[in-house]
Amino acid sequence: AGYLSEVAELLSRVSVVVPVYNVEKYLKRCVDSILTQTYQNMEVILVDDGSPDNCGAICDKYKETDNRVVVIHKKNGGLSSARNAGLDIATGLYISFIDSDDYISDKMFEAMLGKALDMDADIVQCGVFRVDEYGNLYKKSCVKECCLRNESVIESFFTASQIPVMLCNKLFKKQLISSTRMVEGKNNEDNMFMIDILCKIKCFVSIEDAFYYYLNRSDSIMNKTFSEKKLDSIFAYNYVLNRTNEFAPSFVPYVNYWRCMNSFYLYYDIWKSNVIDKNKYYQIVEKEFQDTYPYVRKLKYIKYKDRIRLMIFNISRINAVKLYHSCLKNRL
């Protein structure tokens, strides 16, 4: 009986991987939101990625007071490296990735694991609240409740925006991930990881409830107007392009659509920044646009506003980004 109960516990365990770096201000809120879940059968893997502040000591304190907490201290290697380190030791049936400056609803794992077990889902995703540094909710993003199976998973990923690439609002069956690991040393790791596991997904479930609270930090690299690390998105989309060519070549035009839109947003970020030698970065982005726009023009499915935006951008780069900037200001 004892052996059977241990097996049952293992088969319903959630492994929560939390990369930790320079988030002393936010870490306690994050970890407390995980440990106080209504669903308690979990291991919480805190990966101290060489954090220069007091995060390592905070992680160790949690380990001392809660036997569900596992701590890894490692040399700094970046977000993907930390997540990979957690994946390497995870023992649960399902895996969750939570960023250490974010936090979650106390019902998140109860609701998502219940769906996962009921439907034998490979992935369950929930909605996301976006919050500012003062705790104000300013946006809710969610996908209507649905269950996608087999070929419809791939089609929906490319065409219907039902599977956003964000990892933190998802619960993954460990068997799905298997030996797959995240590309290290590059931003936009979510895009590359999702494309690596996409062809293995047999059942994808989305629930409309928002359980994940994503903190929009002003010092986040993705919120800076422009830094050279943002060019990692070009690497990531080309990685997605190559993988799509391997298992779903008919959807390559959609990847080129994403690449083309990404080149527009990069150009805009460069234009409004104070970065030195803008022309060097403009040339990189220009090549990406020229490589993709001819394919996008032939694509039937494309958002109307994106089609207009890209048409104007093709005629006049600066006028297009100025118009976009004006629209953003009016929206705010």
Tab-separated table of N, CA and C in Angstrom, residues 112-229:
chain	number	residue	atom	x	y	z
A	112	MET	N	-5.576	23.573	-13.498
A	112	MET	CA	-4.891	23.145	-14.718
A	112	MET	C	-4.541	21.663	-14.685
A	113	LEU	N	-4.108	21.153	-13.533
A	113	LEU	CA	-3.790	19.726	-13.452
A	113	LEU	C	-5.057	18.892	-13.566
A	114	GLY	N	-6.172	19.389	-13.002
A	114	GLY	CA	-7.438	18.673	-13.140
A	114	GLY	C	-7.810	18.487	-14.595
A	115	LYS	N	-7.674	19.539	-15.392
A	115	LYS	CA	-7.947	19.455	-16.828
A	115	LYS	C	-6.971	18.500	-17.507
A	116	ALA	N	-5.712	18.599	-17.128
A	116	ALA	CA	-4.682	17.774	-17.763
A	116	ALA	C	-4.947	16.290	-17.543
A	117	LEU	N	-5.305	15.921	-16.311
A	117	LEU	CA	-5.548	14.512	-16.003
A	117	LEU	C	-6.864	14.027	-16.604
A	118	ASP	N	-7.892	14.867	-16.565
A	118	ASP	CA	-9.196	14.477	-17.118
A	118	ASP	C	-9.118	14.208	-18.617
A	119	MET	N	-8.323	15.009	-19.347
A	119	MET	CA	-8.306	14.941	-20.802
A	119	MET	C	-7.012	14.351	-21.347
A	120	ASP	N	-6.159	13.878	-20.450
A	120	ASP	CA	-4.856	13.341	-20.843
A	120	ASP	C	-4.141	14.328	-21.770
A	121	ALA	N	-4.123	15.586	-21.348
A	121	ALA	CA	-3.567	16.654	-22.182
A	121	ALA	C	-2.050	16.701	-22.075
A	122	ASP	N	-1.410	16.999	-23.188
A	122	ASP	CA	0.038	17.216	-23.187
A	122	ASP	C	0.382	18.599	-22.654
A	123	ILE	N	-0.496	19.569	-22.950
A	123	ILE	CA	-0.313	20.939	-22.462
A	123	ILE	C	-1.673	21.507	-22.074
A	124	VAL	N	-1.704	22.199	-20.947
A	124	VAL	CA	-2.867	23.006	-20.567
A	124	VAL	C	-2.373	24.428	-20.374
A	125	GLN	N	-3.090	25.394	-20.955
A	125	GLN	CA	-2.707	26.797	-20.775
A	125	GLN	C	-3.868	27.572	-20.154
A	126	CYS	N	-3.511	28.632	-19.447
A	126	CYS	CA	-4.523	29.498	-18.843
A	126	CYS	C	-4.318	30.934	-19.325
A	127	GLY	N	-5.229	31.812	-18.953
A	127	GLY	CA	-5.109	33.216	-19.293
A	127	GLY	C	-4.078	33.912	-18.423
A	128	VAL	N	-3.735	35.153	-18.815
A	128	VAL	CA	-2.668	35.904	-18.150
A	128	VAL	C	-3.152	37.311	-17.823
A	129	PHE	N	-2.924	37.728	-16.581
A	129	PHE	CA	-3.082	39.128	-16.202
A	129	PHE	C	-1.711	39.789	-16.300
A	130	ARG	N	-1.657	40.957	-16.891
A	130	ARG	CA	-0.420	41.735	-16.902
A	130	ARG	C	-0.543	42.835	-15.856
A	131	VAL	N	0.474	42.940	-15.019
A	131	VAL	CA	0.430	43.907	-13.922
A	131	VAL	C	1.668	44.800	-13.986
A	132	ASP	N	1.539	46.030	-13.478
A	132	ASP	CA	2.697	46.914	-13.433
A	132	ASP	C	3.412	46.759	-12.091
A	133	GLU	N	4.460	47.532	-11.887
A	133	GLU	CA	5.277	47.386	-10.687
A	133	GLU	C	4.574	47.854	-9.423
A	134	TYR	N	3.407	48.481	-9.580
A	134	TYR	CA	2.629	48.918	-8.425
A	134	TYR	C	1.477	47.947	-8.126
A	135	GLY	N	1.418	46.852	-8.872
A	135	GLY	CA	0.384	45.849	-8.652
A	135	GLY	C	-0.910	46.113	-9.386
A	136	ASN	N	-0.933	47.123	-10.249
A	136	ASN	CA	-2.144	47.442	-10.995
A	136	ASN	C	-2.318	46.501	-12.187
A	137	LEU	N	-3.512	45.941	-12.328
A	137	LEU	CA	-3.829	45.114	-13.482
A	137	LEU	C	-4.161	46.024	-14.657
A	138	TYR	N	-3.502	45.831	-15.786
A	138	TYR	CA	-3.814	46.708	-16.920
A	138	TYR	C	-4.167	45.952	-18.195
A	139	LYS	N	-4.062	44.623	-18.174
A	139	LYS	CA	-4.435	43.873	-19.371
A	139	LYS	C	-4.680	42.416	-19.013
A	140	LYS	N	-5.690	41.844	-19.644
A	140	LYS	CA	-5.951	40.414	-19.505
A	140	LYS	C	-5.884	39.779	-20.884
A	141	SER	N	-5.057	38.749	-21.000
A	141	SER	CA	-4.928	38.025	-22.271
A	141	SER	C	-5.374	36.585	-22.050
A	142	CYS	N	-6.299	36.130	-22.872
A	142	CYS	CA	-6.757	34.746	-22.731
A	142	CYS	C	-7.265	34.230	-24.067
A	143	VAL	N	-7.297	32.925	-24.169
A	143	VAL	CA	-7.838	32.231	-25.342
A	143	VAL	C	-9.093	31.500	-24.896
A	144	LYS	N	-10.133	31.545	-25.702
A	144	LYS	CA	-11.376	30.857	-25.338
A	144	LYS	C	-11.120	29.376	-25.100
A	145	GLU	N	-11.899	28.827	-24.180
A	145	GLU	CA	-11.713	27.421	-23.813
A	145	GLU	C	-11.834	26.531	-25.042
A	146	CYS	N	-10.863	25.637	-25.191
A	146	CYS	CA	-10.868	24.755	-26.352
A	146	CYS	C	-10.010	23.535	-26.069
A	147	CYS	N	-10.231	22.514	-26.873
A	147	CYS	CA	-9.408	21.316	-26.836
A	147	CYS	C	-8.996	20.991	-28.265
A	148	LEU	N	-7.714	21.035	-28.531
A	148	LEU	CA	-7.176	20.781	-29.864
A	148	LEU	C	-6.452	19.447	-29.871
A	149	ARG	N	-6.648	18.674	-30.941
A	149	ARG	CA	-6.016	17.359	-31.005
A	149	ARG	C	-5.314	17.147	-32.344
A	150	ASN	N	-4.164	16.481	-32.247
A	150	ASN	CA	-3.399	16.030	-33.404
A	150	ASN	C	-3.124	17.151	-34.412
A	151	GLU	N	-3.544	16.984	-35.668
A	151	GLU	CA	-3.194	17.947	-36.717
A	151	GLU	C	-3.739	19.341	-36.447
A	152	SER	N	-4.864	19.426	-35.733
A	152	SER	CA	-5.443	20.740	-35.464
A	152	SER	C	-4.560	21.564	-34.532
A	153	VAL	N	-3.700	20.913	-33.763
A	153	VAL	CA	-2.770	21.633	-32.889
A	153	VAL	C	-1.800	22.449	-33.734
A	154	ILE	N	-1.204	21.799	-34.718
A	154	ILE	CA	-0.240	22.485	-35.582
A	154	ILE	C	-0.907	23.593	-36.372
A	155	GLU	N	-2.074	23.316	-36.935
A	155	GLU	CA	-2.780	24.326	-37.725
A	155	GLU	C	-3.135	25.540	-36.869
A	156	SER	N	-3.624	25.300	-35.658
A	156	SER	CA	-4.009	26.400	-34.776
A	156	SER	C	-2.807	27.208	-34.325
A	157	PHE	N	-1.687	26.561	-34.121
A	157	PHE	CA	-0.471	27.271	-33.715
A	157	PHE	C	-0.076	28.300	-34.764
A	158	PHE	N	-0.132	27.915	-36.025
A	158	PHE	CA	0.326	28.801	-37.088
A	158	PHE	C	-0.734	29.794	-37.555
A	159	THR	N	-2.003	29.428	-37.512
A	159	THR	CA	-3.012	30.241	-38.190
A	159	THR	C	-4.023	30.929	-37.285
A	160	ALA	N	-4.260	30.398	-36.082
A	160	ALA	CA	-5.406	30.885	-35.311
A	160	ALA	C	-5.051	31.594	-34.019
A	161	SER	N	-3.786	31.728	-33.700
A	161	SER	CA	-3.336	32.411	-32.477
A	161	SER	C	-3.932	31.802	-31.214
A	162	GLN	N	-4.239	30.517	-31.246
A	162	GLN	CA	-4.799	29.856	-30.063
A	162	GLN	C	-3.721	29.301	-29.139
A	163	ILE	N	-2.477	29.290	-29.620
A	163	ILE	CA	-1.382	28.749	-28.818
A	163	ILE	C	-0.261	29.781	-28.761
A	164	PRO	N	-0.408	30.800	-27.924
A	164	PRO	CA	0.693	31.755	-27.762
A	164	PRO	C	1.944	31.040	-27.271
A	165	VAL	N	3.117	31.558	-27.640
A	165	VAL	CA	4.356	30.840	-27.332
A	165	VAL	C	4.807	31.000	-25.884
A	166	MET	N	4.183	31.872	-25.118
A	166	MET	CA	4.556	32.054	-23.714
A	166	MET	C	4.539	30.715	-22.977
A	167	LEU	N	5.589	30.425	-22.211
A	167	LEU	CA	5.693	29.149	-21.513
A	167	LEU	C	5.089	29.190	-20.110
A	168	CYS	N	5.144	30.333	-19.447
A	168	CYS	CA	4.836	30.389	-18.021
A	168	CYS	C	3.360	30.185	-17.691
A	169	ASN	N	2.471	30.322	-18.657
A	169	ASN	CA	1.049	30.111	-18.387
A	169	ASN	C	0.607	28.711	-18.795
A	170	LYS	N	1.562	27.796	-18.921
A	170	LYS	CA	1.263	26.445	-19.406
A	170	LYS	C	1.749	25.375	-18.437
A	171	LEU	N	1.063	24.254	-18.467
A	171	LEU	CA	1.463	23.057	-17.737
A	171	LEU	C	1.795	22.001	-18.781
A	172	PHE	N	3.020	21.475	-18.738
A	172	PHE	CA	3.509	20.551	-19.757
A	172	PHE	C	3.626	19.133	-19.199
A	173	LYS	N	3.153	18.157	-19.947
A	173	LYS	CA	3.413	16.777	-19.578
A	173	LYS	C	4.921	16.521	-19.746
A	174	LYS	N	5.541	15.991	-18.720
A	174	LYS	CA	6.988	15.793	-18.768
A	174	LYS	C	7.391	14.885	-19.932
A	175	GLN	N	6.569	13.888	-20.214
A	175	GLN	CA	6.850	12.958	-21.314
A	175	GLN	C	6.925	13.688	-22.650
A	176	LEU	N	6.145	14.757	-22.795
A	176	LEU	CA	6.173	15.546	-24.029
A	176	LEU	C	7.532	16.213	-24.208
A	177	ILE	N	8.057	16.756	-23.118
A	177	ILE	CA	9.340	17.454	-23.190
A	177	ILE	C	10.477	16.475	-23.387
A	178	SER	N	10.430	15.366	-22.663
A	178	SER	CA	11.450	14.312	-22.786
A	178	SER	C	12.848	14.908	-22.674
A	179	SER	N	13.677	14.712	-23.687
A	179	SER	CA	15.057	15.213	-23.647
A	179	SER	C	15.193	16.596	-24.298
A	180	THR	N	14.071	17.192	-24.730
A	180	THR	CA	14.132	18.523	-25.345
A	180	THR	C	14.584	19.553	-24.316
A	181	ARG	N	15.508	20.404	-24.715
A	181	ARG	CA	15.981	21.453	-23.830
A	181	ARG	C	15.962	22.782	-24.576
A	182	MET	N	16.047	23.867	-23.834
A	182	MET	CA	15.943	25.195	-24.423
A	182	MET	C	17.285	25.665	-24.970
A	183	VAL	N	17.212	26.405	-26.062
A	183	VAL	CA	18.412	26.961	-26.669
A	183	VAL	C	18.999	28.004	-25.719
A	184	GLU	N	20.247	27.838	-25.362
A	184	GLU	CA	20.874	28.710	-24.381
A	184	GLU	C	21.614	29.867	-25.052
A	185	GLY	N	21.710	30.970	-24.332
A	185	GLY	CA	22.461	32.125	-24.810
A	185	GLY	C	21.688	33.061	-25.715
A	186	LYS	N	20.392	32.781	-25.928
A	186	LYS	CA	19.571	33.615	-26.799
A	186	LYS	C	18.266	33.971	-26.100
A	187	ASN	N	17.778	35.200	-26.356
A	187	ASN	CA	16.425	35.552	-25.932
A	187	ASN	C	15.419	34.923	-26.901
A	188	ASN	N	14.126	35.094	-26.596
A	188	ASN	CA	13.052	34.488	-27.406
A	188	ASN	C	13.116	32.972	-27.372
A	189	GLU	N	13.570	32.440	-26.243
A	189	GLU	CA	13.689	30.998	-26.091
A	189	GLU	C	12.329	30.301	-26.145
A	190	ASP	N	11.252	31.009	-25.758
A	190	ASP	CA	9.916	30.411	-25.781
A	190	ASP	C	9.538	29.963	-27.193
A	191	ASN	N	9.798	30.834	-28.174
A	191	ASN	CA	9.463	30.505	-29.571
A	191	ASN	C	10.143	29.215	-30.012
A	192	MET	N	11.437	29.097	-29.701
A	192	MET	CA	12.207	27.944	-30.165
A	192	MET	C	11.802	26.669	-29.442
A	193	PHE	N	11.522	26.776	-28.142
A	193	PHE	CA	11.115	25.603	-27.385
A	193	PHE	C	9.765	25.079	-27.874
A	194	MET	N	8.806	25.982	-28.105
A	194	MET	CA	7.487	25.549	-28.550
A	194	MET	C	7.547	24.863	-29.908
A	195	ILE	N	8.367	25.382	-30.817
A	195	ILE	CA	8.442	24.748	-32.141
A	195	ILE	C	9.109	23.380	-32.051
A	196	ASP	N	10.017	23.206	-31.078
A	196	ASP	CA	10.697	21.922	-30.918
A	196	ASP	C	9.763	20.823	-30.418
A	197	ILE	N	8.731	21.190	-29.656
A	197	ILE	CA	7.827	20.165	-29.129
A	197	ILE	C	6.496	20.114	-29.870
A	198	LEU	N	6.260	21.054	-30.784
A	198	LEU	CA	4.944	21.201	-31.411
A	198	LEU	C	4.462	19.929	-32.095
A	199	CYS	N	5.334	19.296	-32.849
A	199	CYS	CA	4.894	18.133	-33.631
A	199	CYS	C	4.605	16.917	-32.756
A	200	LYS	N	4.921	16.983	-31.464
A	200	LYS	CA	4.666	15.859	-30.558
A	200	LYS	C	3.389	16.033	-29.752
A	201	ILE	N	2.740	17.193	-29.863
A	201	ILE	CA	1.548	17.467	-29.058
A	201	ILE	C	0.332	16.742	-29.647
A	202	LYS	N	-0.276	15.881	-28.851
A	202	LYS	CA	-1.474	15.153	-29.278
A	202	LYS	C	-2.757	15.782	-28.746
A	203	CYS	N	-2.647	16.450	-27.604
A	203	CYS	CA	-3.833	17.097	-27.027
A	203	CYS	C	-3.406	18.383	-26.331
A	204	PHE	N	-3.999	19.501	-26.758
A	204	PHE	CA	-3.714	20.823	-26.192
A	204	PHE	C	-5.020	21.404	-25.685
A	205	VAL	N	-5.043	21.797	-24.405
A	205	VAL	CA	-6.261	22.328	-23.787
A	205	VAL	C	-6.008	23.754	-23.325
A	206	SER	N	-6.954	24.623	-23.606
A	206	SER	CA	-6.886	26.012	-23.144
A	206	SER	C	-8.076	26.294	-22.248
A	207	ILE	N	-7.818	26.903	-21.088
A	207	ILE	CA	-8.900	27.340	-20.215
A	207	ILE	C	-8.867	28.868	-20.151
A	208	GLU	N	-10.042	29.454	-20.103
A	208	GLU	CA	-10.152	30.901	-20.257
A	208	GLU	C	-9.778	31.659	-18.992
A	209	ASP	N	-9.854	31.015	-17.836
A	209	ASP	CA	-9.536	31.685	-16.578
A	209	ASP	C	-8.085	32.156	-16.576
A	210	ALA	N	-7.857	33.358	-16.058
A	210	ALA	CA	-6.499	33.899	-15.947
A	210	ALA	C	-5.964	33.614	-14.545
A	211	PHE	N	-4.923	32.800	-14.486
A	211	PHE	CA	-4.315	32.432	-13.212
A	211	PHE	C	-2.892	32.966	-13.069
A	212	TYR	N	-2.306	33.427	-14.148
A	212	TYR	CA	-0.898	33.844	-14.119
A	212	TYR	C	-0.810	35.369	-14.136
A	213	TYR	N	0.032	35.915	-13.261
A	213	TYR	CA	0.221	37.363	-13.164
A	213	TYR	C	1.625	37.705	-13.653
A	214	TYR	N	1.670	38.319	-14.814
A	214	TYR	CA	2.944	38.650	-15.469
A	214	TYR	C	3.319	40.090	-15.144
A	215	LEU	N	4.489	40.273	-14.517
A	215	LEU	CA	4.940	41.605	-14.136
A	215	LEU	C	5.651	42.285	-15.290
A	216	ASN	N	5.168	43.437	-15.674
A	216	ASN	CA	5.793	44.222	-16.728
A	216	ASN	C	6.807	45.171	-16.089
A	217	ARG	N	8.054	44.738	-16.011
A	217	ARG	CA	9.104	45.522	-15.364
A	217	ARG	C	9.728	46.514	-16.339
A	218	SER	N	9.933	47.726	-15.866
A	218	SER	CA	10.521	48.756	-16.728
A	218	SER	C	11.963	48.446	-17.082
A	219	ASP	N	12.664	47.633	-16.252
A	219	ASP	CA	14.065	47.331	-16.525
A	219	ASP	C	14.255	46.022	-17.276
A	220	SER	N	13.130	45.407	-17.697
A	220	SER	CA	13.228	44.170	-18.466
A	220	SER	C	13.853	44.443	-19.827
A	221	ILE	N	14.681	43.490	-20.311
A	221	ILE	CA	15.349	43.675	-21.608
A	221	ILE	C	14.335	43.777	-22.737
A	222	MET	N	13.183	43.113	-22.592
A	222	MET	CA	12.189	43.153	-23.652
A	222	MET	C	11.400	44.465	-23.638
A	223	ASN	N	11.549	45.283	-22.584
A	223	ASN	CA	10.849	46.558	-22.520
A	223	ASN	C	11.735	47.739	-22.879
A	224	LYS	N	13.029	47.520	-23.007
A	224	LYS	CA	13.910	48.595	-23.427
A	224	LYS	C	13.623	48.907	-24.895
A	225	THR	N	13.798	50.178	-25.282
A	225	THR	CA	13.457	50.553	-26.651
A	225	THR	C	14.271	49.761	-27.661
A	226	PHE	N	15.561	49.631	-27.426
A	226	PHE	CA	16.362	48.779	-28.302
A	226	PHE	C	17.679	48.426	-27.622
A	227	SER	N	18.032	47.176	-27.732
A	227	SER	CA	19.363	46.711	-27.354
A	227	SER	C	19.727	45.620	-28.340
A	228	GLU	N	21.009	45.370	-28.478
A	228	GLU	CA	21.443	44.388	-29.462
A	228	GLU	C	20.855	43.008	-29.194
A	229	LYS	N	20.536	42.707	-27.929
A	229	LYS	CA	19.933	41.417	-27.597
A	229	LYS	C	18.577	41.237	-28.262
